[in-house]
């Protein structure tokens, strides 16, 4: 009987960790998407001061969320995103708007891909 309770406890812990991980990922993705939208709007307006502020803010957001994501997401995907995020402030500082716009879109796609690959769906299970 003890084994049954231990197995159920472990199962509940796995489900709990999975739920918390999915909640964190969804919250982080939504927050970062909002900041990336602001960056895209600032690129359209070519507002250099706002872009410098937003890219620095996004970099801080990314590093904060990444410190939790390393526990439940493949490191290759996180490393790709970290490299892309590291380029944003330099593009903003040197006012490389086309490169900044392309990198922003790339980051949005990477975040969307990570989120979709972590969702518990039939496509991801099989």
Coordinates of N, CA and C in Angstrom, one line a residue:
X1 N 0.8 -1.2 0.0 CA 0.0 0.0 0.0 C 0.9 1.3 0.0
X2 N 2.0 1.2 0.7 CA 2.9 2.3 0.7 C 3.4 2.7 -0.7
X3 N 3.7 1.6 -1.5 CA 4.2 1.9 -2.9 C 3.1 2.6 -3.7
X4 N 1.9 2.3 -3.5 CA 0.8 3.0 -4.2 C 0.8 4.5 -3.9
X5 N 0.9 4.8 -2.6 CA 0.9 6.2 -2.2 C 2.1 6.9 -2.6
X6 N 3.2 6.2 -2.6 CA 4.5 6.9 -3.1 C 4.3 7.1 -4.6
X7 N 3.8 6.2 -5.4 CA 3.6 6.3 -6.8 C 2.6 7.5 -7.1
X8 N 1.6 7.5 -6.4 CA 0.6 8.6 -6.6 C 1.2 10.0 -6.2
X9 N 2.0 10.0 -5.2 CA 2.6 11.2 -4.8 C 3.6 11.7 -5.8
X10 N 4.4 10.8 -6.4 CA 5.3 11.2 -7.5 C 4.5 11.7 -8.7
X11 N 3.4 11.0 -9.0 CA 2.6 11.4 -10.2 C 2.0 12.8 -10.0
X12 N 1.5 13.1 -8.8 CA 1.0 14.4 -8.5 C 2.1 15.4 -8.6
X13 N 3.3 15.1 -8.1 CA 4.4 16.1 -8.2 C 4.8 16.4 -9.6
X14 N 4.8 15.3 -10.4 CA 5.2 15.5 -11.9 C 4.1 16.4 -12.5
X15 N 2.8 16.1 -12.3 CA 1.8 16.9 -12.9 C 1.9 18.3 -12.3
X16 N 2.1 18.5 -11.1 CA 2.3 19.9 -10.5 C 3.4 20.6 -11.2
X17 N 4.6 20.0 -11.3 CA 5.7 20.7 -11.9 C 5.4 21.0 -13.3
X18 N 4.7 20.1 -14.0 CA 4.4 20.3 -15.4 C 3.4 21.5 -15.6
X19 N 2.5 21.6 -14.7 CA 1.5 22.7 -14.7 C 2.2 24.0 -14.4
X20 N 3.0 24.0 -13.4 CA 3.7 25.3 -13.1 C 4.6 25.7 -14.2
X21 N 5.3 24.7 -14.8 CA 6.2 25.0 -16.0 C 5.4 25.6 -17.1
X22 N 4.3 25.0 -17.4 CA 3.5 25.5 -18.5 C 2.9 26.9 -18.2
X23 N 2.5 27.1 -17.0 CA 2.0 28.4 -16.6 C 3.1 29.5 -16.7
X24 N 4.3 29.1 -16.2 CA 5.4 30.1 -16.3 C 5.7 30.4 -17.8
X25 N 5.8 29.4 -18.6 CA 6.1 29.6 -20.0 C 5.1 30.4 -20.7
X26 N 3.8 30.2 -20.4 CA 2.8 31.0 -21.0 C 2.8 32.4 -20.6
X27 N 3.0 32.6 -19.3 CA 3.2 34.0 -18.8 C 4.4 34.7 -19.3
X28 N 5.5 34.0 -19.4 CA 6.7 34.6 -19.9 C 6.6 34.9 -21.4
X29 N 6.0 34.0 -22.2 CA 5.8 34.2 -23.6 C 4.9 35.4 -23.9
X30 N 3.8 35.6 -23.1 CA 2.9 36.7 -23.3 C 3.6 38.0 -22.9
X31 N 4.4 38.0 -21.9 CA 5.1 39.2 -21.5 C 6.1 39.6 -22.5
X32 N 6.9 38.7 -23.0 CA 7.9 39.0 -24.0 C 7.3 39.4 -25.3
X33 N 6.2 38.7 -25.7 CA 5.5 39.1 -26.9 C 5.0 40.6 -26.8
X34 N 4.5 41.0 -25.7 CA 4.1 42.4 -25.5 C 5.3 43.4 -25.7
X35 N 6.4 43.0 -25.1 CA 7.6 43.9 -25.3 C 8.1 43.9 -26.7
X36 N 8.0 42.8 -27.4 CA 8.5 42.7 -28.8 C 7.5 43.5 -29.7
X37 N 6.2 43.5 -29.4 CA 5.3 44.3 -30.1 C 5.6 45.8 -30.0
X38 N 6.0 46.2 -28.7 CA 6.4 47.6 -28.5 C 7.7 47.9 -29.3
X39 N 8.6 47.0 -29.3 CA 9.8 47.2 -30.1 C 9.5 47.4 -31.6
X40 N 8.6 46.5 -32.1 CA 8.2 46.6 -33.5 C 7.5 48.0 -33.8
X41 N 6.7 48.5 -32.9 CA 6.1 49.8 -33.1 C 7.1 50.9 -33.1
X42 N 8.1 50.8 -32.2 CA 9.2 51.8 -32.1 C 10.0 51.7 -33.4
X43 N 10.2 50.5 -33.9 CA 11.0 50.4 -35.2 C 10.2 51.2 -36.3
X44 N 8.9 51.0 -36.4 CA 8.1 51.7 -37.4 C 8.2 53.2 -37.3
X45 N 8.3 53.7 -36.0 CA 8.4 55.1 -35.8 C 9.8 55.6 -35.8
X46 N 10.8 54.6 -35.9 CA 12.2 54.9 -35.8 C 12.6 55.8 -34.6
X47 N 12.1 55.4 -33.5 CA 12.3 56.1 -32.2 C 13.5 55.5 -31.6
X48 N 14.7 56.1 -31.8 CA 16.0 55.5 -31.3 C 16.0 55.4 -29.8
X49 N 15.6 56.4 -29.1 CA 15.7 56.4 -27.7 C 14.8 55.3 -27.1
X50 N 13.6 55.2 -27.6 CA 12.6 54.2 -27.1 C 13.1 52.8 -27.4
X51 N 13.8 52.6 -28.6 CA 14.3 51.3 -29.0 C 15.4 50.9 -28.0
X52 N 16.3 51.8 -27.7 CA 17.4 51.5 -26.8 C 16.8 51.0 -25.4
X53 N 15.8 51.7 -24.9 CA 15.2 51.4 -23.7 C 14.5 50.1 -23.7
X54 N 13.7 49.9 -24.8 CA 12.9 48.6 -24.9 C 13.8 47.4 -25.1
X55 N 14.9 47.5 -25.9 CA 15.7 46.4 -26.1 C 16.5 46.0 -24.9
X56 N 16.9 47.0 -24.1 CA 17.5 46.7 -22.8 C 16.5 46.0 -21.9
X57 N 15.3 46.5 -21.8 CA 14.3 46.0 -21.0 C 14.0 44.5 -21.4
X58 N 13.9 44.3 -22.7 CA 13.6 42.9 -23.2 C 14.8 42.0 -22.8
X59 N 16.0 42.5 -22.9 CA 17.1 41.6 -22.6 C 17.1 41.2 -21.1
X60 N 16.7 42.2 -20.2 CA 16.5 41.8 -18.8 C 15.4 40.8 -18.6
X61 N 14.3 41.1 -19.3 CA 13.2 40.1 -19.2 C 13.6 38.7 -19.6
X62 N 14.3 38.6 -20.7 CA 14.8 37.3 -21.2 C 15.6 36.6 -20.2
X63 N 16.6 37.3 -19.7 CA 17.6 36.7 -18.7 C 16.8 36.3 -17.4
X64 N 15.8 37.0 -17.0 CA 15.0 36.6 -15.9 C 14.3 35.3 -16.2
X65 N 13.6 35.3 -17.3 CA 12.8 34.1 -17.6 C 13.6 32.9 -18.0
X66 N 14.7 33.1 -18.6 CA 15.6 32.1 -19.0 C 16.1 31.3 -17.8
X67 N 16.4 32.0 -16.7 CA 16.9 31.3 -15.5 C 15.9 30.3 -15.0
X68 N 14.6 30.4 -15.3 CA 13.7 29.4 -14.9 C 13.5 28.3 -16.0
X69 N 13.5 28.8 -17.2 CA 13.3 27.9 -18.4 C 14.4 26.8 -18.6
X70 N 15.6 27.1 -18.1 CA 16.6 26.1 -18.3 C 16.3 24.8 -17.6
X71 N 15.4 24.8 -16.7 CA 15.0 23.6 -15.9 C 14.1 22.7 -16.7
X72 N 13.4 23.2 -17.7 CA 12.4 22.4 -18.4 C 12.4 22.6 -19.9
X73 N 13.3 23.3 -20.5 CA 13.3 23.5 -22.0 C 14.7 23.1 -22.5
X74 N 14.8 22.5 -23.7 CA 16.1 22.1 -24.2 C 17.0 23.3 -24.3
X75 N 18.3 23.1 -24.0 CA 19.2 24.2 -24.0 C 19.6 24.8 -25.4
X76 N 19.5 23.9 -26.4 CA 19.8 24.4 -27.7 C 18.8 25.5 -28.1
X77 N 17.5 25.4 -27.8 CA 16.6 26.4 -28.2 C 16.8 27.7 -27.4
X78 N 17.1 27.5 -26.1 CA 17.4 28.7 -25.3 C 18.7 29.4 -25.7
X79 N 19.7 28.6 -26.1 CA 20.9 29.3 -26.6 C 20.7 30.1 -27.8
X80 N 19.9 29.5 -28.7 CA 19.6 30.3 -30.0 C 18.9 31.6 -29.6
X81 N 17.9 31.5 -28.7 CA 17.2 32.7 -28.3 C 18.2 33.7 -27.6
X82 N 19.0 33.2 -26.7 CA 19.9 34.1 -26.0 C 20.9 34.8 -27.0
X83 N 21.3 34.2 -28.0 CA 22.2 34.8 -29.0 C 21.4 35.9 -29.8
X84 N 20.2 35.6 -30.1 CA 19.3 36.6 -30.8 C 19.0 37.8 -30.0
X85 N 18.7 37.6 -28.7 CA 18.4 38.7 -27.8 C 19.6 39.5 -27.5
X86 N 20.8 38.9 -27.5 CA 22.0 39.7 -27.3 C 22.3 40.7 -28.4
X87 N 21.8 40.4 -29.6 CA 22.1 41.3 -30.7 C 21.1 42.6 -30.7
X88 N 20.0 42.5 -30.0 CA 19.0 43.5 -30.1 C 19.5 44.9 -29.6
X89 N 20.2 45.0 -28.5 CA 20.7 46.3 -28.0 C 21.7 47.0 -29.0
X90 N 22.5 46.1 -29.6 CA 23.5 46.7 -30.5 C 22.8 47.2 -31.8
X91 N 21.8 46.5 -32.3 CA 21.1 46.9 -33.5 C 20.4 48.2 -33.1
X92 N 19.8 48.4 -31.9 CA 19.1 49.6 -31.6 C 20.1 50.7 -31.4
X93 N 21.3 50.5 -30.8 CA 22.3 51.5 -30.5 C 22.8 52.1 -31.9
X94 N 23.1 51.2 -32.8 CA 23.6 51.7 -34.1 C 22.5 52.0 -35.1
X95 N 21.3 51.9 -34.7 CA 20.1 52.3 -35.5 C 20.0 51.4 -36.8
X96 N 20.3 50.2 -36.6 CA 20.2 49.2 -37.7 C 18.7 48.7 -37.8
X97 N 17.8 49.5 -38.2 CA 16.4 49.1 -38.1 C 16.0 47.9 -38.9
X98 N 16.5 47.7 -40.1 CA 16.1 46.4 -40.8 C 16.6 45.2 -40.1
X99 N 17.8 45.2 -39.6 CA 18.3 44.1 -38.9 C 17.6 43.9 -37.5
X100 N 17.2 45.0 -36.9 CA 16.5 44.9 -35.6 C 15.1 44.3 -35.9
X101 N 14.5 44.8 -37.0 CA 13.1 44.2 -37.3 C 13.2 42.8 -37.6
X102 N 14.2 42.3 -38.4 CA 14.3 40.9 -38.7 C 14.6 40.1 -37.5
X103 N 15.4 40.6 -36.6 CA 15.8 39.8 -35.4 C 14.6 39.8 -34.4
X104 N 13.8 40.8 -34.4 CA 12.6 40.8 -33.5 C 11.6 39.8 -34.0
X105 N 11.4 39.7 -35.3 CA 10.5 38.7 -35.9 C 11.0 37.3 -35.6
X106 N 12.3 37.1 -35.7 CA 12.9 35.8 -35.5 C 12.7 35.4 -34.0
X107 N 12.9 36.3 -33.1 CA 12.7 36.0 -31.7 C 11.2 35.7 -31.4
X108 N 10.3 36.4 -32.0 CA 8.9 36.1 -31.9 C 8.6 34.7 -32.4
X109 N 9.2 34.3 -33.5 CA 8.9 32.9 -34.0 C 9.6 31.9 -33.1
X110 N 10.7 32.1 -32.6 CA 11.4 31.2 -31.7 C 10.6 31.0 -30.4
X111 N 10.1 32.1 -29.8 CA 9.3 32.0 -28.6 C 8.0 31.2 -28.9
X112 N 7.4 31.5 -30.0 CA 6.1 30.8 -30.4 C 6.4 29.3 -30.6
X113 N 7.6 29.0 -31.2 CA 7.9 27.6 -31.4 C 8.1 26.9 -30.1
X114 N 8.8 27.5 -29.2 CA 9.1 26.9 -27.9 C 7.8 26.7 -27.2
X115 N 6.9 27.7 -27.2 CA 5.6 27.5 -26.5 C 4.8 26.4 -27.1
X116 N 4.7 26.3 -28.4 CA 4.0 25.3 -29.1 C 4.6 23.9 -28.8
X117 N 5.9 23.8 -28.7 CA 6.5 22.5 -28.5 C 6.3 22.0 -27.1
X118 N 6.0 22.9 -26.1 CA 5.9 22.5 -24.8 C 4.4 22.3 -24.4
X119 N 3.5 22.6 -25.2 CA 2.0 22.4 -24.9 C 1.7 20.9 -25.0
X120 N 1.0 20.4 -24.0 CA 0.7 19.0 -24.0 C -0.4 18.7 -25.1
X121 N -0.1 18.3 -26.2 CA -1.0 18.0 -27.3 C -0.7 16.7 -27.9
X122 N -1.6 16.2 -28.7 CA -1.4 14.9 -29.4 C -0.2 15.0 -30.3
X123 N 0.0 16.1 -31.0 CA 1.1 16.3 -31.9 C 2.4 16.2 -31.2
X124 N 2.5 16.8 -30.0 CA 3.8 16.7 -29.2 C 4.0 15.4 -28.5
X125 N 2.9 14.7 -28.2 CA 3.1 13.4 -27.5 C 3.5 12.3 -28.5
X126 N 2.9 12.3 -29.7 CA 3.2 11.2 -30.7 C 4.2 11.7 -31.7

